[in-house]
Amino acid sequence: MEFITPSIAYVGVDDENIDLFESQYRVPNGMAYNSYILFDEKIAVMDTVDKRGTQAWLANVAGALDGRQPDYLVIHHMEPDHAGSIRDLLRRYPQITLVGNAKTFTMLAQFNEDLNVPAGQMLTVGEGDTLSLGSHTLTFFLAPMVHWPEAMVSFEQREGVLFSADAFGKFGVRGADEDWTCEARRYYFNIVGKYGVQVQALLKKLAGASVNVICPLHGPILTENLGFYIGKYQLWSSYQPEDEGVTIACASIHGNTMHAARVLADILMKKGAKKVSLFDLSRDDMAEAVEDAFRYEKLVLAAASYDAGVFPPMDDFLHHLAAKNYQNRTVAYVQNGTWGPTAAKTMKAVVDTMKNITQVEPVVTIRSSLKQADIPALEALADAILA
Ligand code: FEO
């Protein structure tokens, strides 16, 4: 059994076989569903796991409890990747008291029509409420829309442990040999990105807490250099760019628009761009394209015209950006059209709905394929982007 602190055991599970997290995100290094047990005079289990890991998790819980009975299950988040095994825990430990807020219990009933938990075994907590376990006390902070309305976090004051729900999580199993920032950023912008204001509100609430350890529901437990992780969340939730560079997102049907995008990428690098991140929206990971659009300060949308609009992978990408409140960036356009080009107008109509976007003029239009005569226009566009 792994102890995070003398009183807190880790009982979560790694899911190495999942194909798509939330049925949309590629997770080449799997996914961790974290769960913890806090031992004191009273014993509290912190969250359950996705039903994909129920049996392994129950074995971890039983091993950690070593014959003791848990008093509480704290439900920080009702999304099924964490609440998917509540029914199984209740079956195994029928006397356990569930701890959640009013919205938690509404959702619990919605997900489990025939689950009849006695009223006396549902403890409703609200903002700032505390739960004493003996020498440890949990304080609850509501975290609406980080990432669902019922989400909450809890802070254990004695050891300075923050149970942060989805916040500070990442894709990948807990021990994945990969950079935290990259997969935490991809996770953040795609899953929580829409709710920057709510993330800022949560960070503000927690500003006075003396946090030594962050226990998220996904990814590694954070024990050192916490200012780094909190700083990343401050930055990401403020919608400000993180790094200098240009993302080129390209939707190409037969490769001609992609060729133009590659040529533009070369020109940008030659002209001194710090970084150019190029995506083929038909083939590359959409979530990573979204991540890099937020990471870098500048974005080029390069797309073929299609059905008097834009090639659908670009529509899809722009929809993702708009849904995640994309803002405060510079956007430039390259369109391709064999007859009436319509891509740029369609893309601009979506970008026009976003806040504080500087749109670079003029749009570069290529006809069917990039020609030598088009290069000066790409050079001029690169100058305008880097200006
Ligand atoms: Fe990891 Fe919003 O659930």
GROMACS .gro file of C-alpha atoms and ligand atoms in nm:
model
  390
    1MET     CA    1   0.000   0.000   0.000
    2GLU     CA    2   0.123   0.345  -0.085
    3PHE     CA    3   0.097   0.622   0.173
    4ILE     CA    4   0.106   0.981   0.055
    5THR     CA    5   0.125   1.111   0.409
    6PRO     CA    6   0.125   0.906   0.731
    7SER     CA    7  -0.257   0.918   0.729
    8ILE     CA    8  -0.350   0.913   0.361
    9ALA     CA    9  -0.327   0.606   0.140
   10TYR     CA   10  -0.353   0.597  -0.238
   11VAL     CA   11  -0.607   0.340  -0.360
   12GLY     CA   12  -0.667   0.454  -0.720
   13VAL     CA   13  -0.622   0.253  -1.037
   14ASP     CA   14  -0.447   0.296  -1.370
   15ASP     CA   15  -0.642   0.228  -1.689
   16GLU     CA   16  -0.390   0.130  -1.954
   17ASN     CA   17  -0.639  -0.010  -2.204
   18ILE     CA   18  -0.883   0.277  -2.253
   19ASP     CA   19  -0.907   0.381  -2.619
   20LEU     CA   20  -1.061   0.728  -2.581
   21PHE     CA   21  -1.105   0.910  -2.250
   22GLU     CA   22  -1.456   1.058  -2.231
   23SER     CA   23  -1.507   0.889  -2.571
   24GLN     CA   24  -1.308   1.161  -2.746
   25TYR     CA   25  -0.957   1.214  -2.612
   26ARG     CA   26  -0.666   1.000  -2.726
   27VAL     CA   27  -0.469   0.883  -2.423
   28PRO     CA   28  -0.165   0.694  -2.551
   29ASN     CA   29  -0.039   0.657  -2.195
   30GLY     CA   30  -0.374   0.558  -2.047
   31MET     CA   31  -0.560   0.730  -1.766
   32ALA     CA   32  -0.543   0.726  -1.387
   33TYR     CA   33  -0.857   0.732  -1.173
   34ASN     CA   34  -0.727   0.846  -0.836
   35SER     CA   35  -0.887   0.764  -0.504
   36TYR     CA   36  -0.756   0.802  -0.152
   37ILE     CA   37  -0.835   0.690   0.202
   38LEU     CA   38  -0.781   0.920   0.498
   39PHE     CA   39  -0.734   0.727   0.824
   40ASP     CA   40  -0.820   0.879   1.161
   41GLU     CA   41  -1.074   0.798   1.433
   42LYS     CA   42  -1.311   0.809   1.138
   43ILE     CA   43  -1.207   0.676   0.798
   44ALA     CA   44  -1.295   0.863   0.481
   45VAL     CA   45  -1.267   0.725   0.128
   46MET     CA   46  -1.212   1.006  -0.120
   47ASP     CA   47  -1.402   0.935  -0.442
   48THR     CA   48  -1.453   0.610  -0.628
   49VAL     CA   49  -1.331   0.525  -0.980
   50ASP     CA   50  -1.460   0.461  -1.330
   51LYS     CA   51  -1.650   0.135  -1.361
   52ARG     CA   52  -1.368   0.012  -1.584
   53GLY     CA   53  -1.157  -0.015  -1.267
   54THR     CA   54  -1.415  -0.109  -1.002
   55GLN     CA   55  -1.283  -0.453  -0.909
   56ALA     CA   56  -0.918  -0.349  -0.885
   57TRP     CA   57  -1.017  -0.044  -0.684
   58LEU     CA   58  -1.234  -0.242  -0.440
   59ALA     CA   59  -0.937  -0.474  -0.386
   60ASN     CA   60  -0.714  -0.171  -0.317
   61VAL     CA   61  -0.971  -0.029  -0.074
   62ALA     CA   62  -1.012  -0.360   0.110
   63GLY     CA   63  -0.635  -0.403   0.129
   64ALA     CA   64  -0.587  -0.056   0.273
   65LEU     CA   65  -0.873  -0.091   0.521
   66ASP     CA   66  -0.741  -0.428   0.639
   67GLY     CA   67  -1.072  -0.529   0.792
   68ARG     CA   68  -1.179  -0.186   0.917
   69GLN     CA   69  -1.502  -0.022   0.804
   70PRO     CA   70  -1.497   0.314   0.626
   71ASP     CA   71  -1.720   0.583   0.779
   72TYR     CA   72  -1.747   0.826   0.486
   73LEU     CA   73  -1.726   0.840   0.110
   74VAL     CA   74  -1.650   1.197   0.005
   75ILE     CA   75  -1.781   1.259  -0.348
   76HIS     CA   76  -1.593   1.553  -0.495
   77HIS     CA   77  -1.725   1.501  -0.847
   78MET     CA   78  -2.015   1.300  -0.988
   79GLU     CA   79  -1.879   1.241  -1.339
   80PRO     CA   80  -1.875   0.866  -1.400
   81ASP     CA   81  -1.495   0.846  -1.427
   82HIS     CA   82  -1.497   0.906  -1.051
   83ALA     CA   83  -1.847   0.820  -0.934
   84GLY     CA   84  -1.878   0.501  -1.139
   85SER     CA   85  -1.825   0.267  -0.843
   86ILE     CA   86  -2.039   0.427  -0.571
   87ARG     CA   87  -2.301   0.153  -0.598
   88ASP     CA   88  -2.032  -0.116  -0.559
   89LEU     CA   89  -1.883   0.054  -0.252
   90LEU     CA   90  -2.226   0.078  -0.091
   91ARG     CA   91  -2.287  -0.289  -0.159
   92ARG     CA   92  -1.959  -0.379   0.011
   93TYR     CA   93  -1.987  -0.126   0.299
   94PRO     CA   94  -2.361  -0.065   0.343
   95GLN     CA   95  -2.321   0.154   0.654
   96ILE     CA   96  -2.098   0.413   0.485
   97THR     CA   97  -2.217   0.775   0.482
   98LEU     CA   98  -2.195   0.962   0.153
   99VAL     CA   99  -2.065   1.320   0.173
  100GLY     CA  100  -2.156   1.561  -0.104
  101ASN     CA  101  -2.330   1.889  -0.173
  102ALA     CA  102  -2.694   1.932  -0.273
  103LYS     CA  103  -2.613   1.900  -0.644
  104THR     CA  104  -2.407   1.587  -0.580
  105PHE     CA  105  -2.709   1.407  -0.445
  106THR     CA  106  -2.936   1.522  -0.727
  107MET     CA  107  -2.687   1.379  -0.977
  108LEU     CA  108  -2.639   1.062  -0.773
  109ALA     CA  109  -3.013   0.993  -0.810
  110GLN     CA  110  -3.006   1.081  -1.180
  111PHE     CA  111  -2.727   0.833  -1.250
  112ASN     CA  112  -2.867   0.562  -1.020
  113GLU     CA  113  -3.245   0.544  -1.048
  114ASP     CA  114  -3.283   0.245  -0.817
  115LEU     CA  115  -3.017   0.330  -0.559
  116ASN     CA  116  -3.193   0.394  -0.231
  117VAL     CA  117  -2.950   0.549   0.012
  118PRO     CA  118  -3.113   0.615   0.353
  119ALA     CA  119  -3.139   0.989   0.423
  120GLY     CA  120  -2.927   0.941   0.735
  121GLN     CA  121  -2.641   0.819   0.519
  122MET     CA  122  -2.625   1.129   0.303
  123LEU     CA  123  -2.438   1.418   0.461
  124THR     CA  124  -2.487   1.740   0.267
  125VAL     CA  125  -2.208   1.994   0.292
  126GLY     CA  126  -2.179   2.347   0.157
  127GLU     CA  127  -1.918   2.615   0.109
  128GLY     CA  128  -1.677   2.631   0.402
  129ASP     CA  129  -1.835   2.343   0.593
  130THR     CA  130  -1.604   2.114   0.784
  131LEU     CA  131  -1.601   1.745   0.863
  132SER     CA  132  -1.392   1.628   1.158
  133LEU     CA  133  -1.242   1.282   1.131
  134GLY     CA  134  -1.055   1.305   1.463
  135SER     CA  135  -0.727   1.491   1.444
  136HIS     CA  136  -0.791   1.565   1.075
  137THR     CA  137  -1.056   1.806   0.952
  138LEU     CA  138  -1.176   1.847   0.596
  139THR     CA  139  -1.297   2.188   0.481
  140PHE     CA  140  -1.511   2.191   0.168
  141PHE     CA  141  -1.496   2.449  -0.108
  142LEU     CA  142  -1.751   2.437  -0.387
  143ALA     CA  143  -1.589   2.445  -0.731
  144PRO     CA  144  -1.883   2.486  -0.969
  145MET     CA  145  -1.794   2.411  -1.334
  146VAL     CA  146  -1.447   2.287  -1.249
  147HIS     CA  147  -1.557   2.078  -1.427
  148TRP     CA  148  -1.929   2.013  -1.355
  149PRO     CA  149  -2.171   2.221  -1.144
  150GLU     CA  150  -2.149   1.993  -0.841
  151ALA     CA  151  -1.769   1.973  -0.831
  152MET     CA  152  -1.606   2.056  -0.499
  153VAL     CA  153  -1.263   2.028  -0.346
  154SER     CA  154  -1.163   1.965   0.014
  155PHE     CA  155  -0.868   2.079   0.217
  156GLU     CA  156  -0.725   1.884   0.507
  157GLN     CA  157  -0.578   2.147   0.733
  158ARG     CA  158  -0.344   1.949   0.956
  159GLU     CA  159  -0.131   1.801   0.678
  160GLY     CA  160  -0.207   2.068   0.419
  161VAL     CA  161  -0.356   1.828   0.166
  162LEU     CA  162  -0.581   1.957  -0.109
  163PHE     CA  163  -0.815   1.705  -0.270
  164SER     CA  164  -0.855   1.901  -0.592
  165ALA     CA  165  -1.103   1.690  -0.797
  166ASP     CA  166  -1.037   1.737  -1.171
  167ALA     CA  167  -0.820   2.045  -1.114
  168PHE     CA  168  -0.446   1.978  -1.156
  169GLY     CA  169  -0.520   1.648  -1.331
  170LYS     CA  170  -0.368   1.522  -1.652
  171PHE     CA  171  -0.402   1.250  -1.910
  172GLY     CA  172  -0.184   0.941  -1.868
  173VAL     CA  173  -0.147   0.679  -1.596
  174ARG     CA  174   0.006   0.808  -1.275
  175GLY     CA  175   0.359   0.689  -1.344
  176ALA     CA  176   0.360   0.779  -1.714
  177ASP     CA  177   0.709   0.882  -1.821
  178GLU     CA  178   0.613   1.214  -1.975
  179ASP     CA  179   0.620   1.585  -1.912
  180TRP     CA  180   0.347   1.693  -1.669
  181THR     CA  181   0.288   2.027  -1.838
  182CYS     CA  182   0.218   1.892  -2.187
  183GLU     CA  183  -0.049   1.641  -2.095
  184ALA     CA  184  -0.189   1.858  -1.814
  185ARG     CA  185  -0.228   2.146  -2.062
  186ARG     CA  186  -0.399   1.927  -2.322
  187TYR     CA  187  -0.628   1.800  -2.046
  188TYR     CA  188  -0.696   2.148  -1.906
  189PHE     CA  189  -0.789   2.329  -2.228
  190ASN     CA  190  -0.999   2.049  -2.369
  191ILE     CA  191  -1.183   1.954  -2.053
  192VAL     CA  192  -1.194   2.261  -1.831
  193GLY     CA  193  -1.093   2.533  -2.081
  194LYS     CA  194  -1.437   2.685  -2.115
  195TYR     CA  195  -1.446   2.763  -1.745
  196GLY     CA  196  -1.147   2.991  -1.689
  197VAL     CA  197  -1.351   3.233  -1.479
  198GLN     CA  198  -1.461   2.953  -1.248
  199VAL     CA  199  -1.106   2.820  -1.219
  200GLN     CA  200  -0.987   3.169  -1.122
  201ALA     CA  201  -1.263   3.187  -0.860
  202LEU     CA  202  -1.150   2.856  -0.711
  203LEU     CA  203  -0.784   2.962  -0.705
  204LYS     CA  204  -0.888   3.279  -0.524
  205LYS     CA  205  -1.080   3.080  -0.263
  206LEU     CA  206  -0.777   2.860  -0.201
  207ALA     CA  207  -0.525   3.144  -0.192
  208GLY     CA  208  -0.519   3.146   0.188
  209ALA     CA  209  -0.478   2.771   0.229
  210SER     CA  210  -0.134   2.644   0.317
  211VAL     CA  211  -0.115   2.358   0.067
  212ASN     CA  212   0.167   2.103   0.093
  213VAL     CA  213   0.023   1.829  -0.127
  214ILE     CA  214  -0.226   1.833  -0.413
  215CYS     CA  215  -0.421   1.511  -0.465
  216PRO     CA  216  -0.604   1.537  -0.797
  217LEU     CA  217  -0.844   1.279  -0.941
  218HIS     CA  218  -0.616   1.216  -1.240
  219GLY     CA  219  -0.241   1.205  -1.284
  220PRO     CA  220   0.040   1.230  -1.031
  221ILE     CA  221   0.010   1.354  -0.676
  222LEU     CA  222   0.189   1.687  -0.656
  223THR     CA  223   0.418   1.725  -0.357
  224GLU     CA  224   0.689   1.973  -0.459
  225ASN     CA  225   0.720   2.305  -0.633
  226LEU     CA  226   0.345   2.362  -0.605
  227GLY     CA  227   0.385   2.724  -0.713
  228PHE     CA  228   0.476   2.599  -1.060
  229TYR     CA  229   0.150   2.404  -1.101
  230ILE     CA  230  -0.065   2.676  -0.946
  231GLY     CA  231   0.109   2.931  -1.172
  232LYS     CA  232   0.021   2.724  -1.479
  233TYR     CA  233  -0.344   2.714  -1.370
  234GLN     CA  234  -0.341   3.089  -1.309
  235LEU     CA  235  -0.204   3.146  -1.658
  236TRP     CA  236  -0.421   2.897  -1.844
  237SER     CA  237  -0.741   3.012  -1.675
  238SER     CA  238  -0.662   3.374  -1.764
  239TYR     CA  239  -0.662   3.286  -2.140
  240GLN     CA  240  -0.326   3.455  -2.188
  241PRO     CA  241  -0.073   3.292  -2.424
  242GLU     CA  242   0.194   3.083  -2.259
  243ASP     CA  243   0.472   3.080  -2.519
  244GLU     CA  244   0.587   3.278  -2.818
  245GLY     CA  245   0.509   3.090  -3.136
  246VAL     CA  246   0.263   3.021  -3.416
  247THR     CA  247   0.020   2.735  -3.450
  248ILE     CA  248  -0.085   2.652  -3.806
  249ALA     CA  249  -0.406   2.451  -3.819
  250CYS     CA  250  -0.467   2.312  -4.167
  251ALA     CA  251  -0.768   2.143  -4.324
  252SER     CA  252  -0.658   2.010  -4.662
  253ILE     CA  253  -0.849   1.775  -4.895
  254HIS     CA  254  -0.586   1.662  -5.145
  255GLY     CA  255  -0.271   1.797  -4.986
  256ASN     CA  256  -0.239   2.124  -5.175
  257THR     CA  257  -0.347   2.344  -4.883
  258MET     CA  258  -0.122   2.137  -4.655
  259HIS     CA  259   0.169   2.205  -4.891
  260ALA     CA  260   0.100   2.578  -4.866
  261ALA     CA  261   0.085   2.547  -4.486
  262ARG     CA  262   0.424   2.372  -4.479
  263VAL     CA  263   0.577   2.640  -4.699
  264LEU     CA  264   0.434   2.908  -4.470
  265ALA     CA  265   0.579   2.723  -4.169
  266ASP     CA  266   0.926   2.728  -4.332
  267ILE     CA  267   0.894   3.096  -4.413
  268LEU     CA  268   0.791   3.176  -4.055
  269MET     CA  269   1.087   2.984  -3.913
  270LYS     CA  270   1.327   3.156  -4.155
  271LYS     CA  271   1.188   3.491  -4.052
  272GLY     CA  272   1.258   3.418  -3.687
  273ALA     CA  273   0.946   3.255  -3.539
  274LYS     CA  274   1.044   3.096  -3.206
  275LYS     CA  275   0.827   2.794  -3.275
  276VAL     CA  276   0.582   2.681  -3.543
  277SER     CA  277   0.341   2.402  -3.455
  278LEU     CA  278   0.167   2.261  -3.764
  279PHE     CA  279  -0.142   2.038  -3.754
  280ASP     CA  280  -0.316   1.838  -4.024
  281LEU     CA  281  -0.666   1.864  -3.878
  282SER     CA  282  -0.783   1.556  -4.068
  283ARG     CA  283  -0.521   1.331  -3.913
  284ASP     CA  284  -0.352   1.483  -3.610
  285ASP     CA  285  -0.494   1.486  -3.259
  286MET     CA  286  -0.762   1.756  -3.248
  287ALA     CA  287  -0.715   1.798  -2.872
  288GLU     CA  288  -0.346   1.872  -2.924
  289ALA     CA  289  -0.428   2.127  -3.195
  290VAL     CA  290  -0.665   2.296  -2.948
  291GLU     CA  291  -0.395   2.282  -2.680
  292ASP     CA  292  -0.136   2.450  -2.902
  293ALA     CA  293  -0.382   2.713  -3.024
  294PHE     CA  294  -0.410   2.819  -2.659
  295ARG     CA  295  -0.042   2.771  -2.583
  296TYR     CA  296   0.094   3.005  -2.852
  297GLU     CA  297   0.002   3.364  -2.911
  298LYS     CA  298  -0.060   3.338  -3.287
  299LEU     CA  299  -0.274   3.110  -3.499
  300VAL     CA  300  -0.296   3.056  -3.875
  301LEU     CA  301  -0.610   2.894  -4.010
  302ALA     CA  302  -0.538   2.733  -4.348
  303ALA     CA  303  -0.825   2.555  -4.519
  304ALA     CA  304  -0.977   2.439  -4.842
  305SER     CA  305  -1.316   2.569  -4.948
  306TYR     CA  306  -1.593   2.310  -4.942
  307ASP     CA  307  -1.968   2.317  -5.016
  308ALA     CA  308  -1.963   2.697  -5.028
  309GLY     CA  309  -1.808   2.695  -4.682
  310VAL     CA  310  -1.495   2.545  -4.529
  311PHE     CA  311  -1.360   2.188  -4.527
  312PRO     CA  312  -1.533   2.022  -4.225
  313PRO     CA  313  -1.223   1.940  -4.014
  314MET     CA  314  -1.167   2.317  -3.988
  315ASP     CA  315  -1.530   2.371  -3.890
  316ASP     CA  316  -1.481   2.112  -3.620
  317PHE     CA  317  -1.160   2.276  -3.494
  318LEU     CA  318  -1.317   2.623  -3.484
  319HIS     CA  319  -1.617   2.484  -3.300
  320HIS     CA  320  -1.383   2.339  -3.038
  321LEU     CA  321  -1.200   2.672  -2.999
  322ALA     CA  322  -1.522   2.872  -2.970
  323ALA     CA  323  -1.664   2.625  -2.717
  324LYS     CA  324  -1.351   2.664  -2.503
  325ASN     CA  325  -1.375   3.045  -2.505
  326TYR     CA  326  -1.071   3.100  -2.728
  327GLN     CA  327  -0.967   3.464  -2.697
  328ASN     CA  328  -0.680   3.714  -2.671
  329ARG     CA  329  -0.489   3.583  -2.974
  330THR     CA  330  -0.382   3.689  -3.325
  331VAL     CA  331  -0.539   3.494  -3.614
  332ALA     CA  332  -0.437   3.486  -3.982
  333TYR     CA  333  -0.596   3.306  -4.277
  334VAL     CA  334  -0.493   3.108  -4.583
  335GLN     CA  335  -0.771   2.977  -4.803
  336ASN     CA  336  -0.772   2.754  -5.107
  337GLY     CA  337  -1.044   2.744  -5.370
  338THR     CA  338  -1.053   2.599  -5.721
  339TRP     CA  339  -1.357   2.805  -5.808
  340GLY     CA  340  -1.521   3.059  -5.569
  341PRO     CA  341  -1.307   3.042  -5.250
  342THR     CA  342  -1.534   3.051  -4.944
  343ALA     CA  343  -1.314   2.915  -4.665
  344ALA     CA  344  -1.187   3.244  -4.522
  345LYS     CA  345  -1.531   3.405  -4.502
  346THR     CA  346  -1.666   3.099  -4.320
  347MET     CA  347  -1.372   3.084  -4.079
  348LYS     CA  348  -1.389   3.459  -4.007
  349ALA     CA  349  -1.758   3.433  -3.924
  350VAL     CA  350  -1.669   3.199  -3.638
  351VAL     CA  351  -1.361   3.393  -3.525
  352ASP     CA  352  -1.571   3.713  -3.522
  353THR     CA  353  -1.770   3.562  -3.234
  354MET     CA  354  -1.455   3.533  -3.018
  355LYS     CA  355  -1.329   3.794  -2.773
  356ASN     CA  356  -1.027   4.014  -2.832
  357ILE     CA  357  -0.891   3.853  -3.149
  358THR     CA  358  -0.655   4.052  -3.372
  359GLN     CA  359  -0.725   3.938  -3.728
  360VAL     CA  360  -0.431   3.968  -3.968
  361GLU     CA  361  -0.501   4.107  -4.314
  362PRO     CA  362  -0.491   4.034  -4.596
  363VAL     CA  363  -0.618   3.680  -4.635
  364VAL     CA  364  -0.392   3.476  -4.864
  365THR     CA  365  -0.590   3.297  -5.133
  366ILE     CA  366  -0.444   3.020  -5.342
  367ARG     CA  367  -0.614   2.870  -5.641
  368SER     CA  368  -0.600   2.488  -5.639
  369SER     CA  369  -0.227   2.465  -5.570
  370LEU     CA  370   0.052   2.686  -5.442
  371LYS     CA  371   0.248   2.854  -5.721
  372GLN     CA  372   0.570   3.048  -5.723
  373ALA     CA  373   0.366   3.362  -5.775
  374ASP     CA  374   0.192   3.300  -5.438
  375ILE     CA  375   0.515   3.304  -5.236
  376PRO     CA  376   0.535   3.684  -5.194
  377ALA     CA  377   0.186   3.682  -5.044
  378LEU     CA  378   0.291   3.413  -4.793
  379GLU     CA  379   0.608   3.612  -4.717
  380ALA     CA  380   0.399   3.921  -4.651
  381LEU     CA  381   0.158   3.724  -4.434
  382ALA     CA  382   0.450   3.585  -4.232
  383ASP     CA  383   0.581   3.941  -4.180
  384ALA     CA  384   0.239   4.055  -4.064
  385ILE     CA  385   0.204   3.759  -3.827
  386LEU     CA  386   0.547   3.818  -3.673
  387ALA     CA  387   0.511   4.196  -3.658
  388FEO    FE1  388  -1.238   1.340  -1.428
  388FEO    FE2  389  -1.482   1.569  -1.488
  388FEO     O1  390  -1.414   1.400  -1.447
   0.00000   0.00000   0.00000
